[in-house]
XYZ file of C-alpha atoms in Angstrom:
75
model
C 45.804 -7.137 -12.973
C 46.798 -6.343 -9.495
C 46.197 -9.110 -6.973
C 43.424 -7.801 -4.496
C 43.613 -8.948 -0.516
C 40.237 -9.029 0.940
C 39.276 -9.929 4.749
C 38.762 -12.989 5.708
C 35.154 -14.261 5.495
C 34.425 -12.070 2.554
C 32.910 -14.311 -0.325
C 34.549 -13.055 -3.850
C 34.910 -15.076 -7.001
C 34.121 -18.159 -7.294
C 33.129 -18.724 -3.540
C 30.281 -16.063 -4.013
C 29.464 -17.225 -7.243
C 28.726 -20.965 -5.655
C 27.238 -19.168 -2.901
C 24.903 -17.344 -5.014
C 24.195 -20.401 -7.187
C 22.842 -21.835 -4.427
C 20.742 -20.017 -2.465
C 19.141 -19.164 -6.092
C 18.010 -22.729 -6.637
C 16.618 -23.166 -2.906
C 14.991 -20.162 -3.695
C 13.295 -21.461 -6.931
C 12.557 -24.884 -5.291
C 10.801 -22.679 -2.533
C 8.896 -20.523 -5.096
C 7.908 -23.583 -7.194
C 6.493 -25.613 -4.210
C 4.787 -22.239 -3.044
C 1.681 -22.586 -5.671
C 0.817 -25.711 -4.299
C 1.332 -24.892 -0.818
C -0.694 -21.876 -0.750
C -4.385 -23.349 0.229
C -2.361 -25.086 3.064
C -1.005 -21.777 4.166
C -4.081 -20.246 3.992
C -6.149 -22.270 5.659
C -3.261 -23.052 8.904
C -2.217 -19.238 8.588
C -5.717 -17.739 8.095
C -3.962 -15.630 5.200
C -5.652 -13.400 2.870
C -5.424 -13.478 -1.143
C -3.902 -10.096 -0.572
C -0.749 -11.281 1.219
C -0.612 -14.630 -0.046
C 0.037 -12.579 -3.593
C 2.485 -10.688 -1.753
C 4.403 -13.352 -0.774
C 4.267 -14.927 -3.846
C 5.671 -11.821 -5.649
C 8.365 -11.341 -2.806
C 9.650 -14.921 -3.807
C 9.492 -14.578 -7.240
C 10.856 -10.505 -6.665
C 13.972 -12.084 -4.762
C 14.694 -15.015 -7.308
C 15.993 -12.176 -8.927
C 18.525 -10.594 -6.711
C 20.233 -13.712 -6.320
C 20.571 -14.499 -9.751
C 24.042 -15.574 -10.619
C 25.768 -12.915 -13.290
C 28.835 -12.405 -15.151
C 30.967 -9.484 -14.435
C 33.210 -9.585 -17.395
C 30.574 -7.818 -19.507
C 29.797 -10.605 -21.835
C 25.782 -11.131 -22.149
């Protein structure tokens, strides 16, 4: 395998792996405190059910994205 030179402050291996790793679990922590948070948020916020739904499904949308995943093709 040839040895790849990236730029500096590009994340790669197991930088962006940690990287991802973490801003996945703030983003569960964030999406599990959001259920009980949402009568505050509606009531301080004057939010509809409509777009407190839609910011539910945005958090629970992006939990995805930053999932952590293997690239060496093994499930």
């Amino acid at each position: 395998m040839p040895h790849v030179i990236r730029k500096p402050g590009v994340l790669g291996g197991t930088s962006l792996a940690l990287f991802l790793a973490t801003i996945h679990f703030v983003n569960d922590a964030i999406t599990a405190m959001l259920g009980a948070l949402l009568p505050t948020l509606q009531a301080r916020f004057e939010l509809g059910p409509t777009l407190l739904a839609l910011l539910v499904a945005v958090y629970s949308i992006s939990s995805s994205v930053t999932q952590p995943h293997s690239l060496s093709g093994q499930c």
